[in-house]
PDB file of C-alpha atoms in Angstrom:
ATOM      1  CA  UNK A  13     -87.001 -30.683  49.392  1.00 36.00           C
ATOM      2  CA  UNK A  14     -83.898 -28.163  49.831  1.00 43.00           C
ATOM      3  CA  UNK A  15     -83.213 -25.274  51.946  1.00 45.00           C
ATOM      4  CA  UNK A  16     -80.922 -22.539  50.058  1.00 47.00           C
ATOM      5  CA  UNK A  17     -79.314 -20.228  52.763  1.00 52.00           C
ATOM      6  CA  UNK A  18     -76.659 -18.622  52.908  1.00 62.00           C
ATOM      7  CA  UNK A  19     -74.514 -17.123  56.009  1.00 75.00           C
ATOM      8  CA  UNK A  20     -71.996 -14.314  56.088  1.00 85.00           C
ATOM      9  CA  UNK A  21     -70.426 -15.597  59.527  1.00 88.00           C
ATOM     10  CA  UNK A  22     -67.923 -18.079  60.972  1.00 89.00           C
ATOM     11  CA  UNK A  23     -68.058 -18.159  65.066  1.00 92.00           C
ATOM     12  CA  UNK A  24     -65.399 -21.149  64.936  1.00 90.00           C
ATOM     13  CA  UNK A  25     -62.211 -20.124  63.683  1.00 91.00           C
ATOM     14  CA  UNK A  26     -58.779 -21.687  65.542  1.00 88.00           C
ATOM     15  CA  UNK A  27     -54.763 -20.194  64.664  1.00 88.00           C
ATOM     16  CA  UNK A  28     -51.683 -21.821  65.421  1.00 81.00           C
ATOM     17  CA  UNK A  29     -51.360 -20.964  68.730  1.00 80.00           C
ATOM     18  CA  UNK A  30     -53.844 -24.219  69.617  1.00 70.00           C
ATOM     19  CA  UNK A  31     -50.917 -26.361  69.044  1.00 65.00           C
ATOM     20  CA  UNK A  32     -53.062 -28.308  66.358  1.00 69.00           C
ATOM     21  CA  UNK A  33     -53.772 -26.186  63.203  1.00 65.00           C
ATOM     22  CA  UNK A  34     -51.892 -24.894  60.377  1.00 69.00           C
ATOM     23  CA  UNK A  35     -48.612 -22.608  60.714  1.00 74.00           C
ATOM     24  CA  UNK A  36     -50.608 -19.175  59.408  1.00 78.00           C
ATOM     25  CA  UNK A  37     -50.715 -15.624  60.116  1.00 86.00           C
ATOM     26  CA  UNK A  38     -54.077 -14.108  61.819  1.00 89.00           C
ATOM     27  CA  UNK A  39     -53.940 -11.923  59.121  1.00 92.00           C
ATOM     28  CA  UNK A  40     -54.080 -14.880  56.622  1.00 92.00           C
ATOM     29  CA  UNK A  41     -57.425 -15.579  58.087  1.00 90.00           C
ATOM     30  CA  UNK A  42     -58.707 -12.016  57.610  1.00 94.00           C
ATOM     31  CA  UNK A  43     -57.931 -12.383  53.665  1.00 94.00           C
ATOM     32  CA  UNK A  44     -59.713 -15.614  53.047  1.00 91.00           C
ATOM     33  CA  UNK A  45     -62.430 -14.444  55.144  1.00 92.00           C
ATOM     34  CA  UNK A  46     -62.688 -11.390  53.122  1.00 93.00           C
ATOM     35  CA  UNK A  47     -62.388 -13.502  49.551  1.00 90.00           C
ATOM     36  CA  UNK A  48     -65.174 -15.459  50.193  1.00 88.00           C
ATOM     37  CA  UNK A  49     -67.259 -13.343  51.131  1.00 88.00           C
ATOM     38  CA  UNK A  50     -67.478 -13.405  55.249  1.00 89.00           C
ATOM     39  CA  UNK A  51     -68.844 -10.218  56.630  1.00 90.00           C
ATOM     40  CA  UNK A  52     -68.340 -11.466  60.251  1.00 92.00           C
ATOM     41  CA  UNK A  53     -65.257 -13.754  61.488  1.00 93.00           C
ATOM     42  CA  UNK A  54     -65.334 -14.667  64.903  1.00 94.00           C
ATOM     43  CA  UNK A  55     -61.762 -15.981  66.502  1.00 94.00           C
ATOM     44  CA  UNK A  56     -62.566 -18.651  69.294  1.00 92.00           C
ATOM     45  CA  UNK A  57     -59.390 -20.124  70.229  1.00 92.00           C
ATOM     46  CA  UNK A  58     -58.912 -23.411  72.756  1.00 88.00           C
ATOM     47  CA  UNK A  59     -59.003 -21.461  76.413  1.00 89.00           C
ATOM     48  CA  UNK A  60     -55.950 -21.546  77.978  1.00 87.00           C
ATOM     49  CA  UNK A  61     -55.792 -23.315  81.392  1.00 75.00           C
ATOM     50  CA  UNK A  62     -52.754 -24.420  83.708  1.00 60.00           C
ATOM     51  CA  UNK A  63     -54.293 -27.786  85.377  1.00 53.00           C
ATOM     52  CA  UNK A  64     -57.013 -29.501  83.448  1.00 51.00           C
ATOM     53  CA  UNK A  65     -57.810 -32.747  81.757  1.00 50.00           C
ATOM     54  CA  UNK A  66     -56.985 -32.071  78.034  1.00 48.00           C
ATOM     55  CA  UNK A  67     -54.769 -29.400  78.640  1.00 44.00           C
ATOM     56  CA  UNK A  68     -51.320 -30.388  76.703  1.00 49.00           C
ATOM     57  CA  UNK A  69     -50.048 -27.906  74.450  1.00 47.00           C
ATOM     58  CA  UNK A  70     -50.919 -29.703  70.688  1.00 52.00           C
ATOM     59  CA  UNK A  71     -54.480 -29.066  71.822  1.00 71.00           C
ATOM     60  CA  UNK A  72     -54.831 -25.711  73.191  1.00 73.00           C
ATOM     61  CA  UNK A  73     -53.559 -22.148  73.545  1.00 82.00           C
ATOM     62  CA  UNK A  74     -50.813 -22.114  76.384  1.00 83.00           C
ATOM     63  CA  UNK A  75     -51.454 -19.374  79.425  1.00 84.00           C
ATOM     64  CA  UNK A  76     -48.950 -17.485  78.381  1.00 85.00           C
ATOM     65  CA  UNK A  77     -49.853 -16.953  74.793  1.00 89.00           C
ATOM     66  CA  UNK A  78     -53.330 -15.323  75.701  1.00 92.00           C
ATOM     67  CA  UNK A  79     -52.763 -12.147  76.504  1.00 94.00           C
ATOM     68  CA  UNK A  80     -50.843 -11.549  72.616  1.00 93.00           C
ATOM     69  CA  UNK A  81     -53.452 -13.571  71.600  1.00 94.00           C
ATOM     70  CA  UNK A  82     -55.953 -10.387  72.516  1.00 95.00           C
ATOM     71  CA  UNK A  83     -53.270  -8.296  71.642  1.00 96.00           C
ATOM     72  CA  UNK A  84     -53.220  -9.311  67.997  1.00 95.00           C
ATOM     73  CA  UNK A  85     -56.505  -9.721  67.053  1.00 95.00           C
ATOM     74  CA  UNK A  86     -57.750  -6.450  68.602  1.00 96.00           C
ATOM     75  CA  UNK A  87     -54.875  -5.193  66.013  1.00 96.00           C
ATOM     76  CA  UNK A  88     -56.686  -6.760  62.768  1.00 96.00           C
ATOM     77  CA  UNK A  89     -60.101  -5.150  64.057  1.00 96.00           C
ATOM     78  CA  UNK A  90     -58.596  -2.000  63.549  1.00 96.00           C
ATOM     79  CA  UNK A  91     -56.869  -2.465  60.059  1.00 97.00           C
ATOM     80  CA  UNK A  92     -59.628  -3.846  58.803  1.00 97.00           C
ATOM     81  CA  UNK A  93     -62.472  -2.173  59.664  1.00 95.00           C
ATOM     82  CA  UNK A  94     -64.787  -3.278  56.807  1.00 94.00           C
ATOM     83  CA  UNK A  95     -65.025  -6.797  58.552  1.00 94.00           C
ATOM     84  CA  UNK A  96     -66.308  -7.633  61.977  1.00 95.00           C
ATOM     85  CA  UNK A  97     -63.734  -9.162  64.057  1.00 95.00           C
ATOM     86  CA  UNK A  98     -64.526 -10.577  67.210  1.00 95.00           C
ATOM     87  CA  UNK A  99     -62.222 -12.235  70.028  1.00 95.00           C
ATOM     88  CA  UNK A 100     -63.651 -15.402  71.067  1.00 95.00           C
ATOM     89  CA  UNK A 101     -62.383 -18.652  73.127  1.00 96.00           C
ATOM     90  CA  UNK A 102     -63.802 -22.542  72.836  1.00 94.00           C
ATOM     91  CA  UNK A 103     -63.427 -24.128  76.271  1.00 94.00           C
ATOM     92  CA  UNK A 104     -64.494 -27.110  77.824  1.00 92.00           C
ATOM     93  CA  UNK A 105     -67.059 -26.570  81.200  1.00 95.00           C
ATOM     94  CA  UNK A 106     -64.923 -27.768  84.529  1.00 91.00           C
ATOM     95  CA  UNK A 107     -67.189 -26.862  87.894  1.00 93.00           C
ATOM     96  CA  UNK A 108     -64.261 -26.282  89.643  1.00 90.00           C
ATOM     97  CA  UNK A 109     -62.665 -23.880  87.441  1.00 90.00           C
ATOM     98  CA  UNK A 110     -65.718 -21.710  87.153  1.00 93.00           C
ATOM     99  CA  UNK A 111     -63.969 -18.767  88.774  1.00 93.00           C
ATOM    100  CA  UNK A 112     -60.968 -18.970  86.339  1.00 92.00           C
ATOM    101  CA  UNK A 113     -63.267 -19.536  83.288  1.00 94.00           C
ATOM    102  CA  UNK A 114     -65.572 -16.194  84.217  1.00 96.00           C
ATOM    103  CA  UNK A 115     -61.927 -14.377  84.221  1.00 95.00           C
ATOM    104  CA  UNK A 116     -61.734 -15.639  80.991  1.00 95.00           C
ATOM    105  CA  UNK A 117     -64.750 -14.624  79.586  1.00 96.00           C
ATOM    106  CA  UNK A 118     -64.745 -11.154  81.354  1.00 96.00           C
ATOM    107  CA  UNK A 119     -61.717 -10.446  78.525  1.00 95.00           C
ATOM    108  CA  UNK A 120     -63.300 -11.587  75.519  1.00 96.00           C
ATOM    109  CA  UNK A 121     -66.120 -11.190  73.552  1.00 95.00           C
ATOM    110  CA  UNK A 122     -67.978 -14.289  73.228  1.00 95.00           C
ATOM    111  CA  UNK A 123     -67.356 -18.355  74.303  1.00 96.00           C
ATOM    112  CA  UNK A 124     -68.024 -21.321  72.764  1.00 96.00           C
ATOM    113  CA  UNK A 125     -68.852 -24.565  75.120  1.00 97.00           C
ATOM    114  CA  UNK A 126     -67.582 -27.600  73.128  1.00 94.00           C
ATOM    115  CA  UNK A 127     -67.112 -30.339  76.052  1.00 94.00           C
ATOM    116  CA  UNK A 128     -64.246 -32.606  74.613  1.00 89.00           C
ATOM    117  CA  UNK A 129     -64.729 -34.488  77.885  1.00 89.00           C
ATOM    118  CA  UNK A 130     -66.614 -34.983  81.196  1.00 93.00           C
ATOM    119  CA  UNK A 131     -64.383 -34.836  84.337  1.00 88.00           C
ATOM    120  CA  UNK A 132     -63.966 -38.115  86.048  1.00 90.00           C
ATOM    121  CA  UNK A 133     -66.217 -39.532  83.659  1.00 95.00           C
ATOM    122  CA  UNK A 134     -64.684 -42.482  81.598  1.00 94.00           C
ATOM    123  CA  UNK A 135     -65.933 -42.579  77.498  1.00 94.00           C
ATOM    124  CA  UNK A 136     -64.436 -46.316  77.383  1.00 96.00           C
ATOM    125  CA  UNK A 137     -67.634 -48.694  77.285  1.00 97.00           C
ATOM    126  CA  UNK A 138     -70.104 -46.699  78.888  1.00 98.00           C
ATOM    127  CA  UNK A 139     -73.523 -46.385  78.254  1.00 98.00           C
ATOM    128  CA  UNK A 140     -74.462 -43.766  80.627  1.00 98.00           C
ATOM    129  CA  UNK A 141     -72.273 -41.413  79.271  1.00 98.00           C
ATOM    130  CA  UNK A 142     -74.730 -39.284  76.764  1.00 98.00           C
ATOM    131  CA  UNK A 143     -76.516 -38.102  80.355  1.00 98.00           C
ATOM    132  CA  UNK A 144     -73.363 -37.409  81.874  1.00 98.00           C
ATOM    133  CA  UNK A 145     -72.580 -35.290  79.215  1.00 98.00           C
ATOM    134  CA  UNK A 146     -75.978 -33.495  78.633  1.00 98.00           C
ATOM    135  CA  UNK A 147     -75.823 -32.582  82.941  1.00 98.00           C
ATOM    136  CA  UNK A 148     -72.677 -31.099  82.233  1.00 98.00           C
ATOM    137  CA  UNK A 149     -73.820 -29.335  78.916  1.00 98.00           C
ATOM    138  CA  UNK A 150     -76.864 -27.875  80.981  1.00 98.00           C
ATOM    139  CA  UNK A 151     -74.609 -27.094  83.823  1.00 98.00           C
ATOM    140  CA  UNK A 152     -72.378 -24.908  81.845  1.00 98.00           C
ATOM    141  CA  UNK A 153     -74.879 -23.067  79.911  1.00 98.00           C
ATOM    142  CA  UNK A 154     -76.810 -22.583  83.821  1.00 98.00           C
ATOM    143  CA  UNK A 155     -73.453 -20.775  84.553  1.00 98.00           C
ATOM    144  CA  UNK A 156     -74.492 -17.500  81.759  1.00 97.00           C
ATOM    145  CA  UNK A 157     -70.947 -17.881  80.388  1.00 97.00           C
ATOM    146  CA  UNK A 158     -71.204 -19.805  77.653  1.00 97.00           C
ATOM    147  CA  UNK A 159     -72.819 -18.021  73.738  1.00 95.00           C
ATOM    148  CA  UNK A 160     -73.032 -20.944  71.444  1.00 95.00           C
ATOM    149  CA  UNK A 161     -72.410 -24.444  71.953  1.00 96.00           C
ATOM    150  CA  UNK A 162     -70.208 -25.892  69.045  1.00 95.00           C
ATOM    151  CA  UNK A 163     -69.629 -29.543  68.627  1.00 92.00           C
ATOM    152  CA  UNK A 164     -72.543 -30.908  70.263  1.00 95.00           C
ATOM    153  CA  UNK A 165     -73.014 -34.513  68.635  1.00 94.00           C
ATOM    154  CA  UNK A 166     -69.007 -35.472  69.761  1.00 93.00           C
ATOM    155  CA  UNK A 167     -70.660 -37.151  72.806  1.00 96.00           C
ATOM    156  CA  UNK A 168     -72.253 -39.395  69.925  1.00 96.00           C
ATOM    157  CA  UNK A 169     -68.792 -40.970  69.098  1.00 94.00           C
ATOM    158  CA  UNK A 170     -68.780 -42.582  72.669  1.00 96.00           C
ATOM    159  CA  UNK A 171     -70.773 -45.339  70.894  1.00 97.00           C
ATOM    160  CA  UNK A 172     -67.635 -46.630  69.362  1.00 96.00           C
ATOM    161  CA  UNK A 173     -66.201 -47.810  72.039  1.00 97.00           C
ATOM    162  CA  UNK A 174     -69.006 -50.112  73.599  1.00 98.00           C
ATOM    163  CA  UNK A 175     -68.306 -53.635  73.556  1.00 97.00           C
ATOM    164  CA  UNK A 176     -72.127 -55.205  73.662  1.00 98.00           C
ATOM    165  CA  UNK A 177     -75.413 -55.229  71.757  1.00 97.00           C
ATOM    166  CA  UNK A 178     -76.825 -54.380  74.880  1.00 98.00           C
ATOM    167  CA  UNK A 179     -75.190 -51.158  75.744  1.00 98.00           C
ATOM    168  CA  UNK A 180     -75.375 -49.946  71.873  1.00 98.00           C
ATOM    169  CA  UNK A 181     -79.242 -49.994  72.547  1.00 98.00           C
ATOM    170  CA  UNK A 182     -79.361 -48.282  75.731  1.00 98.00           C
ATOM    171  CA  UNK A 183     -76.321 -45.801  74.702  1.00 98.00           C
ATOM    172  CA  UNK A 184     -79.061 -45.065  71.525  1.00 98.00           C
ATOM    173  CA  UNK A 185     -81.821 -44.765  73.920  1.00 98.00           C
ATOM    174  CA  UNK A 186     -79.809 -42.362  76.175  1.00 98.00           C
ATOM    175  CA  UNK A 187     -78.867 -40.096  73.512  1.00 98.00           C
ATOM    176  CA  UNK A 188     -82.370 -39.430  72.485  1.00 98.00           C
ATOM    177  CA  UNK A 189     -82.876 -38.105  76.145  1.00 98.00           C
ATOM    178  CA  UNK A 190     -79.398 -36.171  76.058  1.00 98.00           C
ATOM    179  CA  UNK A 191     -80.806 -34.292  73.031  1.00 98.00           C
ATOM    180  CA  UNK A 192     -83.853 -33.468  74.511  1.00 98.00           C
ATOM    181  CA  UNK A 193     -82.161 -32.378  77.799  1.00 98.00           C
ATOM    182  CA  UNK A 194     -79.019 -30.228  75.610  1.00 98.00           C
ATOM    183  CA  UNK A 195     -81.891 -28.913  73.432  1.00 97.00           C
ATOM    184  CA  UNK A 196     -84.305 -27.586  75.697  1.00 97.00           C
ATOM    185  CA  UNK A 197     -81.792 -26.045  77.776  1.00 98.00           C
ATOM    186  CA  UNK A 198     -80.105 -24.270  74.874  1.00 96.00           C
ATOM    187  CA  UNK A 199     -83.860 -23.108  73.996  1.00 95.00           C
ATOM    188  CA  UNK A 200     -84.325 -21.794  77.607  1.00 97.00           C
ATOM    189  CA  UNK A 201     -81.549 -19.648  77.550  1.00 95.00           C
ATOM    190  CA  UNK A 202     -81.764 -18.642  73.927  1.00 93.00           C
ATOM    191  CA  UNK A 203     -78.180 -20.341  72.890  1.00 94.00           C
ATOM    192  CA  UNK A 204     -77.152 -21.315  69.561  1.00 93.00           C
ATOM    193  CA  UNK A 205     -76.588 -24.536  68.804  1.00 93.00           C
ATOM    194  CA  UNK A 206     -73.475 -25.120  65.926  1.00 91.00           C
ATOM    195  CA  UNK A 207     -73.665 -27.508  63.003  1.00 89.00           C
ATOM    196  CA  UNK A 208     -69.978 -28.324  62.338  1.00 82.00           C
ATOM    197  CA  UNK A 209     -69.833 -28.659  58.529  1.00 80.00           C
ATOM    198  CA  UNK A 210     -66.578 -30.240  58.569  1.00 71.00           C
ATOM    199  CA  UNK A 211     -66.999 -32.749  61.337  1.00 67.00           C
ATOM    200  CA  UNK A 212     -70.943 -33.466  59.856  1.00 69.00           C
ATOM    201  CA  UNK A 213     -71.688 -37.422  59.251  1.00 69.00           C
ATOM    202  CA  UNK A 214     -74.611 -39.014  57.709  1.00 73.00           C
ATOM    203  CA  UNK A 215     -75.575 -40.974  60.878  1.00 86.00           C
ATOM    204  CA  UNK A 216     -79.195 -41.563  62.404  1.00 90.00           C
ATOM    205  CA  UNK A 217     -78.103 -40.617  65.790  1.00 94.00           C
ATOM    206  CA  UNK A 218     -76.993 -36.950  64.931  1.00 92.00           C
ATOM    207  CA  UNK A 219     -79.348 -36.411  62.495  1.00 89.00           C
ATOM    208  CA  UNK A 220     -81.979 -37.546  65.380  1.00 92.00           C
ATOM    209  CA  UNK A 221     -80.302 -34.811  67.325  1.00 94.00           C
ATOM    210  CA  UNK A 222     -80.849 -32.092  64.821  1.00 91.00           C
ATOM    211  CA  UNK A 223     -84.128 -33.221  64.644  1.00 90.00           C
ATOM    212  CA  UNK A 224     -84.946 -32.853  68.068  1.00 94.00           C
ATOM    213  CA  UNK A 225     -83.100 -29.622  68.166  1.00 92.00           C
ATOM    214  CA  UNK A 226     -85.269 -28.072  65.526  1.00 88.00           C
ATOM    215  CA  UNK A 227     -88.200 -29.519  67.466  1.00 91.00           C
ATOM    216  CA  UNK A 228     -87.203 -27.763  70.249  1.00 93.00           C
ATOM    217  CA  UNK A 229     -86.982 -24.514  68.145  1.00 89.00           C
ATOM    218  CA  UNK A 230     -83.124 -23.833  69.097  1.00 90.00           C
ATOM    219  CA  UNK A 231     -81.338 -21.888  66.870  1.00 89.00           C
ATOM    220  CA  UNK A 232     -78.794 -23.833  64.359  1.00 88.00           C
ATOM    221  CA  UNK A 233     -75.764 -22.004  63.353  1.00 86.00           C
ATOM    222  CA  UNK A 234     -72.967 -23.197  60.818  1.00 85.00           C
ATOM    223  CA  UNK A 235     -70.021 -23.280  62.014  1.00 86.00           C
ATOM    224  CA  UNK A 236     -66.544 -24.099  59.805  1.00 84.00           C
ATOM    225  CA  UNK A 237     -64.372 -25.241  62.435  1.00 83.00           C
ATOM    226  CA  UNK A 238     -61.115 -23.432  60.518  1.00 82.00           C
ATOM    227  CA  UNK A 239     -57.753 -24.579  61.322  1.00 79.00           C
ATOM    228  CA  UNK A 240     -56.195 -22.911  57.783  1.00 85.00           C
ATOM    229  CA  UNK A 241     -57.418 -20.099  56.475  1.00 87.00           C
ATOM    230  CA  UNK A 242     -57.783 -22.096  53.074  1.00 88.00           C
ATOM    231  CA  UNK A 243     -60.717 -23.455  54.750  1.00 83.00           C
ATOM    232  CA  UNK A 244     -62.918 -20.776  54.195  1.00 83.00           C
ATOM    233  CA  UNK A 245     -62.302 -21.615  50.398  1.00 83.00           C
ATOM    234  CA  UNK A 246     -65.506 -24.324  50.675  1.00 75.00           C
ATOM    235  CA  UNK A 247     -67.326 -21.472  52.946  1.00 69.00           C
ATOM    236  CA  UNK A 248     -69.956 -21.161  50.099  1.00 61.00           C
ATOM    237  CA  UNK A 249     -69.989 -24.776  48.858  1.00 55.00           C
ATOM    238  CA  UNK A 250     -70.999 -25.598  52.506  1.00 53.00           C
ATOM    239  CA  UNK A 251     -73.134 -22.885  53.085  1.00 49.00           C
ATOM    240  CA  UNK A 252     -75.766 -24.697  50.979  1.00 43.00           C
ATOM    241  CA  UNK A 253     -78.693 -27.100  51.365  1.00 42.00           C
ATOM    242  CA  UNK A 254     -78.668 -28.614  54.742  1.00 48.00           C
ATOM    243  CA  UNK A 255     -81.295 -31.842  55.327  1.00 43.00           C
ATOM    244  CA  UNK A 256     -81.780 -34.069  58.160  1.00 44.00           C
ATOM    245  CA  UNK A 257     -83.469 -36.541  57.254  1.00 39.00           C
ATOM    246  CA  UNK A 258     -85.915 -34.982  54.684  1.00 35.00           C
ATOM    247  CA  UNK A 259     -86.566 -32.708  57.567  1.00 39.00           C
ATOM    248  CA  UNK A 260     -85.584 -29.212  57.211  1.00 37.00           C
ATOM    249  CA  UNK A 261     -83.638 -27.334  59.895  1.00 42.00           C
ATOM    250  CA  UNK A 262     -85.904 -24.654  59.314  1.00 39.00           C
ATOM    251  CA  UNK A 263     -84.746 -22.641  62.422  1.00 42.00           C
ATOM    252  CA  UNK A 264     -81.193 -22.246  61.127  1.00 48.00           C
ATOM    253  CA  UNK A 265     -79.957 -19.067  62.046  1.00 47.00           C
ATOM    254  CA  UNK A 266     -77.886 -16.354  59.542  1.00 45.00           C
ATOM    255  CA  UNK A 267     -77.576 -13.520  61.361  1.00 47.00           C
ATOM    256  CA  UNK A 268     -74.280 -12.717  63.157  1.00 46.00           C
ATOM    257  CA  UNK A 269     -76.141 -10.579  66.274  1.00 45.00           C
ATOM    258  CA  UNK A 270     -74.548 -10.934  69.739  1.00 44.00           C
ATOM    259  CA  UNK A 271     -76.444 -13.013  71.790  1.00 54.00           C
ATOM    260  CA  UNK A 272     -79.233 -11.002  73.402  1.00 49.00           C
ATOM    261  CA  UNK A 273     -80.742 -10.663  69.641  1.00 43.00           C
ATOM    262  CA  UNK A 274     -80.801 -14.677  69.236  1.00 39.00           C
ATOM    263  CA  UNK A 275     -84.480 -15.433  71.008  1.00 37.00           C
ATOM    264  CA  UNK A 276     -87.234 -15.587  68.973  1.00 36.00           C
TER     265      UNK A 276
END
């Protein structure tokens, strides 16, 4: 059984200045939007910070670059007013740059939460880490900063790493309980949740995650994850059928409202 939908938006769009996607124009990403058919393109590039884990410059906007950064794209919103255009940032959750991040936020207008990493918190052979991940998840979205959460499976990928039987089957049993924790707390504050189409794998554990997500009734967004413009080429073959496990996210979400209109 197949879902068709189809949705006009793209909250996860990244430009050169991240240090790790292609050499383009922001207006280059305004055409392809516009040739295939996006109503709504939201730019969310890596927050800039000046002392963080993460935080060299082939990952993430520099400190300096931000302010053109606003500059610019509140430039394209006016030439092109038949598409929505919104300034965005994707930033990791760090309790002790709360202050700094709320700054942040306070000058754009929306942020993703995709936690590349837990602070002091090793990924190398450790089972534990799918809770330490989830506290942090619900900690940031506790904070009211955070609009979507994009990239949540990359926790998952920890399970690489582990180097017995023995913590692969407690790491599985611990992501189960991450997913309910990242889930329910996304649900509670009525936060998206993003399915990365170009990052998606056919494995039980995410699917199990989408799963519980739609259990939980949290609402799914697609998200492209553009680091060329050209991306948004395979916007439509992507926006197709999505199935998790013969289980339909039937909660999947195509309508580019600001936040307040997500709950239910």
């Amino acid at each position: 059984m197949e879902h068709d939908i189809y949705q006009n938006f793209n909250y996860h769009t990244h430009t050169k200045r991240c240090g790790h996607a292609g050499l383009y124009n922001d207006e280059d990403y305004i055409y392809y939007a516009r040739i295939n058919g996006i109503r709504t393109i939201g730019f969310s590039e890596h927050a800039p910070f000046s002392n963080i884990e993460f935080s060299n410059t082939f990952e993430r906007m520099m400190l300096e670059e931000f302010p053109l950064y606003i500059e610019n794209i509140s430039k394209l919103k006016k030439e092109n007013p038949d598409i929505t255009i919104l300034i965005g940032l994707e930033s990791e959750y760090d309790k002790d740059k709360e202050q700094f991040l709320s700054e942040l936020r306070s000058r754009v207008e929306y942020m993703t939460l995709s936690q590349h990493f837990v602070k002091g918190v090793s990924k190398l052979d450790n089972e534990s880490y799918p809770l330490e991940y989830a506290s942090t998840i619900s900690d940031a979205l506790d904070t009211g900063l955070f609009d979507i959460v994009v990239d949540p499976c990359v926790f998952i990928n920890v399970r690489n790493t582990l180097t017995s039987e023995e913590k692969v089957k407690v790491f599985d049993e611990n992501v189960i309980k991450a997913s309910e924790i990242i889930t329910s707390k996304a649900r509670e504050w009525n936060i998206p949740i993003e399915l990365n189409v170009n990052k998606y794998e056919d494995n039980a554990l995410i699917k199990k995650f989408y799963q519980i997500a739609s259990k939980n009734k949290v609402k799914i967004i697609l998200g492209m994850d553009v680091h060329n413009p050209k991306d948004m080429n395979n916007f439509r073959k992507t926006n197709c059928s999505y199935t998790i496990n013969s289980s339909i996210i039937c909660l999947l979400y195509t309508s580019p409202s600001p936040r307040d209109s997500w709950a239910s």
